[in-house]
Coordinates of C-alpha atoms in Angstrom, one line a residue:
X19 CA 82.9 249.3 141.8
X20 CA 84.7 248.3 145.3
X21 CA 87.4 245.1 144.5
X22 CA 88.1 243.6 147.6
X23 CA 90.9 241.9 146.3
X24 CA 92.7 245.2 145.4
X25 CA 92.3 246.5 148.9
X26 CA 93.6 243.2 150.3
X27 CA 96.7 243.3 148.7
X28 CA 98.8 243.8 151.4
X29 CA 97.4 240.7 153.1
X30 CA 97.8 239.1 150.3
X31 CA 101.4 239.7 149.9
X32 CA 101.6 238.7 153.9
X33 CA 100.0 235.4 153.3
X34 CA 101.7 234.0 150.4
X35 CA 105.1 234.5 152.3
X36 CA 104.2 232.0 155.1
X37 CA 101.8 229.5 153.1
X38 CA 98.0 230.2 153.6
X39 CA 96.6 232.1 150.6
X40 CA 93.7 230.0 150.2
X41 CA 94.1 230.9 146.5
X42 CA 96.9 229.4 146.3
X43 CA 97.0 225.7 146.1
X44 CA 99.6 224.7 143.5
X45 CA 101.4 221.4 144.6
X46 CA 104.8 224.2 145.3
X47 CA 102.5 226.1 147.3
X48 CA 101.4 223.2 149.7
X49 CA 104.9 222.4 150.1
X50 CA 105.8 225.6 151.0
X51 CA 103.4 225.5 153.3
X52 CA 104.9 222.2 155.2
X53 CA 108.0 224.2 155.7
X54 CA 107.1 227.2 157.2
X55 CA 104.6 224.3 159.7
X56 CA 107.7 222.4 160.0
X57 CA 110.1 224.9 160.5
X58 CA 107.8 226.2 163.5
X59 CA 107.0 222.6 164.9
X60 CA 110.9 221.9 165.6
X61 CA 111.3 225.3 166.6
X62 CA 108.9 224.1 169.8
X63 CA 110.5 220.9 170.2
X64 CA 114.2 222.0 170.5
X65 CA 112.8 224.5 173.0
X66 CA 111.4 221.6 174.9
X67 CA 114.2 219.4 174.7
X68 CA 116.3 221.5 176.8
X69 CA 114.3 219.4 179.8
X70 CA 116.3 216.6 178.4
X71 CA 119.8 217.8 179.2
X72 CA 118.9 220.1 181.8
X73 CA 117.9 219.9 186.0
X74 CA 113.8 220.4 185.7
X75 CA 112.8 222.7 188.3
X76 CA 109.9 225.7 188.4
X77 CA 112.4 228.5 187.6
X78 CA 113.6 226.5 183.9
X79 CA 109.6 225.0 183.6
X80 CA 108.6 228.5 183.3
X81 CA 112.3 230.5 181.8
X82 CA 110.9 227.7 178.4
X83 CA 107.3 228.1 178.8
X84 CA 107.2 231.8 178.2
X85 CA 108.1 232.3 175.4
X86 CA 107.1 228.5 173.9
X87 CA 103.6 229.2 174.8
X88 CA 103.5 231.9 172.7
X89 CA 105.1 229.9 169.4
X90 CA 102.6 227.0 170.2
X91 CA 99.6 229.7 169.9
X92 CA 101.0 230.8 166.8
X93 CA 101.3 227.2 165.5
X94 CA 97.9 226.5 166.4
X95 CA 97.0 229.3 164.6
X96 CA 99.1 228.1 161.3
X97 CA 97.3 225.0 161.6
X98 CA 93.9 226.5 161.9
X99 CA 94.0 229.0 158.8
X100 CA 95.6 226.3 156.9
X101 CA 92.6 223.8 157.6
X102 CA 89.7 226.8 157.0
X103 CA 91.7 227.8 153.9
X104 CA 88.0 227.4 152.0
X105 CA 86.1 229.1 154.6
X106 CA 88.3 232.5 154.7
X107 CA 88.5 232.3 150.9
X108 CA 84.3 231.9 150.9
X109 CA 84.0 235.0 153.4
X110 CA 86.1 237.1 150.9
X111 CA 83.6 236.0 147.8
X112 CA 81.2 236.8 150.4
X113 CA 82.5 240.3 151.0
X114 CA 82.8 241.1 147.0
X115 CA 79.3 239.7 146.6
X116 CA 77.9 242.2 149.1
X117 CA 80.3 245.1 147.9
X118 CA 78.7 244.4 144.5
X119 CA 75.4 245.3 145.2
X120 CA 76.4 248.7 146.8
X121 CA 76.0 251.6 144.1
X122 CA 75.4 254.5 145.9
X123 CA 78.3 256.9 146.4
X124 CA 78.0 257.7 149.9
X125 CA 78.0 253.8 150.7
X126 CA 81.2 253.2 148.6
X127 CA 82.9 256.1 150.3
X128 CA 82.0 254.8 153.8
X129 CA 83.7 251.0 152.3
X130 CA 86.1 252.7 151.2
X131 CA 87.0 254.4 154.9
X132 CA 87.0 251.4 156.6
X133 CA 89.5 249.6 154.7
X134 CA 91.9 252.4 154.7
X135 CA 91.3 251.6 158.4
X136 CA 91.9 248.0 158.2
X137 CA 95.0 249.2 156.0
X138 CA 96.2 251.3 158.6
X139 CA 96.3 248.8 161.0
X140 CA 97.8 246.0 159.0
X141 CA 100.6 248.6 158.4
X142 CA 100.7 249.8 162.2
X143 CA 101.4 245.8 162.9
X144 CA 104.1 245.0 160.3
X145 CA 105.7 248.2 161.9
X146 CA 105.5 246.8 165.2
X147 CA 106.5 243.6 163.9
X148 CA 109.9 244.9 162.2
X149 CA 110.7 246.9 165.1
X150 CA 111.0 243.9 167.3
X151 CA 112.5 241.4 164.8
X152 CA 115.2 244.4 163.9
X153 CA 115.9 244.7 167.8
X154 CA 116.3 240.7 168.6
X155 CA 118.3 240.0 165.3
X156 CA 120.2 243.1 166.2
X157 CA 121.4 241.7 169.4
X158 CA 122.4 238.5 168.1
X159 CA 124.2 239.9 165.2
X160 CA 126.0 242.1 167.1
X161 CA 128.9 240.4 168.1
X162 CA 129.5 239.3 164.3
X163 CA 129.4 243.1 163.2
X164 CA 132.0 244.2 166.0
X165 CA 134.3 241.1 164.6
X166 CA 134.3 242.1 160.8
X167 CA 133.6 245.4 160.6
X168 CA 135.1 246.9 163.6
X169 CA 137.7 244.4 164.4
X170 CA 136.7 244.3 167.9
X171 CA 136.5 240.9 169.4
X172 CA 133.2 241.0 171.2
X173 CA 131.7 237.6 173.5
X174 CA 129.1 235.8 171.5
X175 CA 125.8 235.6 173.6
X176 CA 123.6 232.9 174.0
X177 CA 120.9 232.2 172.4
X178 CA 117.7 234.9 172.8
X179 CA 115.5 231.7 173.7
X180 CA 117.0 228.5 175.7
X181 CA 117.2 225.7 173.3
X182 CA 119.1 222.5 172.8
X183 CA 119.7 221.2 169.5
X184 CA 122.4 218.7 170.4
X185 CA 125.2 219.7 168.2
X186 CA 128.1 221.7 168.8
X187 CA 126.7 225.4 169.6
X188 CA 130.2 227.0 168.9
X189 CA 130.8 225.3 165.3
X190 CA 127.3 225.2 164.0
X191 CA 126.0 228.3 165.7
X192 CA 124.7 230.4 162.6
X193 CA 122.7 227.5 161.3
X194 CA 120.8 227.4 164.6
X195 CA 120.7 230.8 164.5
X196 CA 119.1 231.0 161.0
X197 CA 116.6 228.7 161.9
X198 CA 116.0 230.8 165.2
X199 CA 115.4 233.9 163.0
X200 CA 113.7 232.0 160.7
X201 CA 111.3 230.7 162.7
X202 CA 110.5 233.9 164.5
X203 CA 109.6 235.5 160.9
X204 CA 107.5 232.8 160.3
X205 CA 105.6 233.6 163.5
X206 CA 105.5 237.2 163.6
X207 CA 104.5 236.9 160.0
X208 CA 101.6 234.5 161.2
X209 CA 100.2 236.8 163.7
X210 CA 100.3 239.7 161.9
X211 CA 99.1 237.9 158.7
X212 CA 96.0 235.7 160.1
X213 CA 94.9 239.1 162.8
X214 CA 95.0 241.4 160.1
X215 CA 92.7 239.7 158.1
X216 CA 90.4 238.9 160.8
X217 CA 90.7 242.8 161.5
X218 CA 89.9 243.2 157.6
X219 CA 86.7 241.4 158.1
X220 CA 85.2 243.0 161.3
X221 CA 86.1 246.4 159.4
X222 CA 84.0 245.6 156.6
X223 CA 81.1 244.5 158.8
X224 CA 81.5 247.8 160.7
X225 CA 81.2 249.5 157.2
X226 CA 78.0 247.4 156.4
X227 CA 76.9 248.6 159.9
X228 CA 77.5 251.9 159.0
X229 CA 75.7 251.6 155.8
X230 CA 72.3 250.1 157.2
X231 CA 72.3 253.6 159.4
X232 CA 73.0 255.3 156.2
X233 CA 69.7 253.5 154.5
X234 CA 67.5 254.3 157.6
X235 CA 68.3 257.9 157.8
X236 CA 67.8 258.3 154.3
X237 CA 64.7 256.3 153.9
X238 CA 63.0 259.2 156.2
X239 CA 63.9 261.9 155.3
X240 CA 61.4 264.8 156.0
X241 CA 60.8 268.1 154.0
X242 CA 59.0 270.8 155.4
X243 CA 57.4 273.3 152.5
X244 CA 54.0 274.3 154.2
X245 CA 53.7 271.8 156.5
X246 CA 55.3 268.0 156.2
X247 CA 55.4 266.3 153.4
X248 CA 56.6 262.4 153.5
X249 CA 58.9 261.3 151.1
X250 CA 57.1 258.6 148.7
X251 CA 55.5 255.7 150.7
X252 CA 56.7 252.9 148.7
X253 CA 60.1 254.4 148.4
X254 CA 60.6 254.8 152.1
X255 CA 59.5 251.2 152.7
X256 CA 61.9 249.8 149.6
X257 CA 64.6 251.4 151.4
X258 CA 64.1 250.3 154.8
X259 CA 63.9 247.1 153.7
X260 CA 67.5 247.2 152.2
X261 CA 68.2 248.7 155.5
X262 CA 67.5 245.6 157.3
X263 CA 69.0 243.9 154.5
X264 CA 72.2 244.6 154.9
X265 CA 72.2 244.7 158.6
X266 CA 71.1 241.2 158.5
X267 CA 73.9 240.4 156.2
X268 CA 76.1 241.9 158.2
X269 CA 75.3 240.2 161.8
X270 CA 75.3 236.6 159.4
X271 CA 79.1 237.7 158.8
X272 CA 80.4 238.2 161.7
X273 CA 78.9 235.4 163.4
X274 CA 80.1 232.8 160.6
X275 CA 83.5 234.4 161.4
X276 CA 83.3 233.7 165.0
X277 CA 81.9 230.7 164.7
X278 CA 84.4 229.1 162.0
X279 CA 87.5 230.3 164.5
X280 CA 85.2 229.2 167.8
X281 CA 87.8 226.4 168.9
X282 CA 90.4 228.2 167.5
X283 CA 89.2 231.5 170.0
X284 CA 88.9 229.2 172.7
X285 CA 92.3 227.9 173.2
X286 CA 93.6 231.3 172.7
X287 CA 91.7 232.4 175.2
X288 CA 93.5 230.1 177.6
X289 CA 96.8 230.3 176.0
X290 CA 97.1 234.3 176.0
X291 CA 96.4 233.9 180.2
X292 CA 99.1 231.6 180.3
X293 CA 101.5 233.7 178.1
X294 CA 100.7 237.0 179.4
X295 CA 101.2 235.2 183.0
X296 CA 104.4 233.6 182.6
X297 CA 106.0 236.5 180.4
X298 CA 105.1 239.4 182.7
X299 CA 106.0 236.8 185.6
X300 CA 109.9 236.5 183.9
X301 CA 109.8 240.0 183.2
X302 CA 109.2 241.3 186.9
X303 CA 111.5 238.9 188.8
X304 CA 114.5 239.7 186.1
X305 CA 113.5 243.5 187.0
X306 CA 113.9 242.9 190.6
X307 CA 117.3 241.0 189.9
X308 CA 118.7 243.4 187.9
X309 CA 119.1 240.9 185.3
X310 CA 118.8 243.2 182.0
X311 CA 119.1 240.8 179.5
X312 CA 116.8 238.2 180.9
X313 CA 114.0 241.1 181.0
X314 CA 114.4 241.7 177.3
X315 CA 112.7 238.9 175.7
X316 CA 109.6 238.0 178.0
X317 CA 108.8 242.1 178.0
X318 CA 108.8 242.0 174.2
X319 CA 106.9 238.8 174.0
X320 CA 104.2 239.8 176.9
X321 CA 104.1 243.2 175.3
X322 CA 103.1 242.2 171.6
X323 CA 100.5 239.9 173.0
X324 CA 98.8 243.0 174.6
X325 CA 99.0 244.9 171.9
X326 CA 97.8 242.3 169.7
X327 CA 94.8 241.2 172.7
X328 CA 93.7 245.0 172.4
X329 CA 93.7 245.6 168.7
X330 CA 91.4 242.4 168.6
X331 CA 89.1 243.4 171.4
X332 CA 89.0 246.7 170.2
X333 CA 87.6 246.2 166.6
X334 CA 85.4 243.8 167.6
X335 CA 84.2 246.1 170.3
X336 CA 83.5 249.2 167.6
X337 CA 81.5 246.3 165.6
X338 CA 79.2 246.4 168.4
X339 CA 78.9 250.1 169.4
X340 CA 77.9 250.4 165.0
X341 CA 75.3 247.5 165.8
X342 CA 74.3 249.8 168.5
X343 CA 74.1 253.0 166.2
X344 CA 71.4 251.5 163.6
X345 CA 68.9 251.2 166.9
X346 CA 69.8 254.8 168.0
X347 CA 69.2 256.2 164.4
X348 CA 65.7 254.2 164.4
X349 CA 64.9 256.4 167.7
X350 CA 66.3 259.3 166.2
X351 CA 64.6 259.4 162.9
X352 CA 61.0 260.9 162.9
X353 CA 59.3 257.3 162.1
X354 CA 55.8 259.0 164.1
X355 CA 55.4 261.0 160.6
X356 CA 55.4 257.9 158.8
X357 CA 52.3 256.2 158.0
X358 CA 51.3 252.6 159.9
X359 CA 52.6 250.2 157.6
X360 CA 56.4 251.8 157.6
X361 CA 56.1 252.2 161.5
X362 CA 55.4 248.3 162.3
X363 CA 58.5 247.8 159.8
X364 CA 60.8 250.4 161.9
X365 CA 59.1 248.4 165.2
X366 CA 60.5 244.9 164.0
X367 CA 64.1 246.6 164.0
X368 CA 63.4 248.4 167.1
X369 CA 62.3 245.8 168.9
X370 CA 66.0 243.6 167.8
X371 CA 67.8 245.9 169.9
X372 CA 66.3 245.1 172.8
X373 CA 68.1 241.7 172.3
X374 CA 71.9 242.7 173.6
X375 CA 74.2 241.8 170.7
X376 CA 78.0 240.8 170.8
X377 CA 80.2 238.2 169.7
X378 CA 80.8 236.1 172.1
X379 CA 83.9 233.4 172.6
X380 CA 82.0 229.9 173.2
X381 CA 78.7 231.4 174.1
X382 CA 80.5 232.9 177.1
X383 CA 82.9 235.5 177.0
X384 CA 81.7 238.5 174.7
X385 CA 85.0 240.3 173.5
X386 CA 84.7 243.4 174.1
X387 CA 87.2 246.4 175.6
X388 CA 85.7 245.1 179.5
X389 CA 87.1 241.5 178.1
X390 CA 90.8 242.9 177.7
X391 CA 90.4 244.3 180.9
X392 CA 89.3 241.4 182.5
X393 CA 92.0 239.7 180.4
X394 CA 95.1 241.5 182.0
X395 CA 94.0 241.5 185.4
X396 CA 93.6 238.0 185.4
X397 CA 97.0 237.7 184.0
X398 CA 98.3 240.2 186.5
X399 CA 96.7 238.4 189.1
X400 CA 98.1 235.1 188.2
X401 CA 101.8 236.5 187.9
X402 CA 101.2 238.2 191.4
X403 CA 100.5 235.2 192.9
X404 CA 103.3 233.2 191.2
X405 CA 105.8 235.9 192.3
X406 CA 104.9 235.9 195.8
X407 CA 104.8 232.0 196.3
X408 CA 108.5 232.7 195.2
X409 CA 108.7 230.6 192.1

């Protein structure tokens, strides 16, 4: 018996840290929750109150917007897991309900490969994660190792982000910096928390995918011993029928997925542009100015977004291509040796793939590996065109 809450643990563990286990709703737990919010809310706002003590012009708009774009994404993200809390804990009754109708072996097997997958890639993200929270607390901790440990009086840099928190930065400088750090765990620990899970559930519906191809094959199955022989009719129909069953159960998933984040896809859609823009924008002209630690953070930032962007477009894109394979294994299959009543059945599903299927981002954008690349060139675009104006 497959327990989705066993293979999940490692999400688990992820979203209890930063609030938005939806089984967790003790009174503690929605406090906790306001914190890490908070915590990330003022983290934005004492980013944009450097515009308050500072001369506005293009070059500071966009040295703030950078990286501040990217924290507001991840806030709205916070916000938007936080306020579907029932719905992601419904799709993983959802997933244990379908799991517990799967008995045969070979299906629990190919369950059981796909969430070592999602698994892999949870891990493959907290990896990524820890690498770049190591390297940016490394460089701000730096000077305070050379000063105790090696006795070597070493400048403090500035802050890794511009921000203004109106106090004095030399006496109170490891409380902003704590809730710097803070802050970016919280956010990193966002991402990797709520795209994990999302990853989790396109994974499974791959799985289910996989499974209806599994049904059809075996539902025909032909023996040759002196001729052909058809398996027995009513057995071949039961089990095309379950075929269909799950396949159906399967497309209802994923669309109630899409559809419960459709907003939420929406403005990340136009937020990822604008971060990908403006952080590969900083990036380039700190390149060309031989400004090394001004390159540092918008490369990290435009990089994780990537890498993030094509993870995402890539799992959704193998849920389509498994969509895909159930219509090439009804071709396949030799459904002419069946008798009428099975081939009108295997005609129905056959005829459903003529419809083109995908998951689409307001009923407009299918995500797919052609949408990343579309994606990044418009980003590139956009950055080539603020470069050259000379902003």
């Amino acid at each position: 018996m497959i327990n989705i809450s066993n293979q999940l643990n490692l999400n688990r563990k992820i979203f209890l840290a930063i609030g938005l286990w939806p089984y967790q709703k003790s009174k503690f737990a929605q406090f906790y929750s306001i914190c890490c919010f908070s915590i990330l809310a003022t983290f934005i706002i004492f980013q944009l109150t450097t515009f308050v003590t500072s001369k506005c012009t293009i070059d500071l708009v966009i040295q703030i917007l950078s990286p501040t774009s990217a924290f507001i994404s991840t806030l709205v993200v916070y916000y938007s897991f936080y306020n579907n809390s029932e719905t992601v804990k419904y799709l993983i009754e959802q997933l244990q309900r379908i799991c517990d109708n799967i008995k045969d072996k070979n299906e629990i097997l190919i369950i059981e490969r796909y969430a070592n997958h999602a698994k892999r890639y949870t891990i493959m993200l907290i990896t990524v994660a820890v690498y770049g929270i190591s390297c940016v607390m490394g460089v701000q901790l730096w000077p305070t190792f050379c000063d105790i440990i090696l006795s070597a009086k070493v400048t403090r840099p500035q802050y890794w982000l511009k921000m203004e928190y109106f106090i004095d930065e030399e006496r109170y400088f490891y409380v902003s910096l704590l809730h710097t750090n803070v802050a970016l765990i919280i956010a990193s620990l966002t991402t990797i928390g709520t795209g994990a899970l999302i990853i989790v559930y396109f994974q499974y519906a791959c799985a289910m995918f996989q499974i209806a191809s599994y049904r059809l094959e075996q539902a025909i199955q032909i023996y040759t011993v002196q001729g052909v022989i058809l398996l027995n009719e009513k057995m071949i129909y039961k089990k095309i029928v379950c075929a269909i069953d799950i396949h159906r159960k399967a497309m209802m998933f994923t669309d109630q997925i899409i559809s419960t984040f459709q907003m939420l896809l929406m403005i990340l859609l136009i937020s990822t542009v604008i971060v990908l823009s403006l952080n590969f924008y900083c990036a380039l002209k700190a390149a060309s100015l031989g400004y090394i630690k001004d390159f540092f953070t918008p490369s990290l930032i435009g990089s994780a977004c990537l890498l993030f962007l094509f993870l995402c477009c890539f799992v959704v894109q193998q849920v389509t291509d498994e969509n895909e394979h159930i219509f090439v294994t009804a071709y396949k299959i030799r459904w002419y040796l069946t008798s009428v009543r099975i081939q009108t059945l295997i005609l129905f599903l056959l005829q459903r793939g003529n419809k083109p299927y995908g998951l689409y981002i307001g009923k407009l954008f299918p995500i797919s590996l052609q949408f990343f690349a579309t994606i990044s060139n418009t980003s590139v675009s956009y950055c080539a065109v603020m470069y050259s104006v000379g902003w």
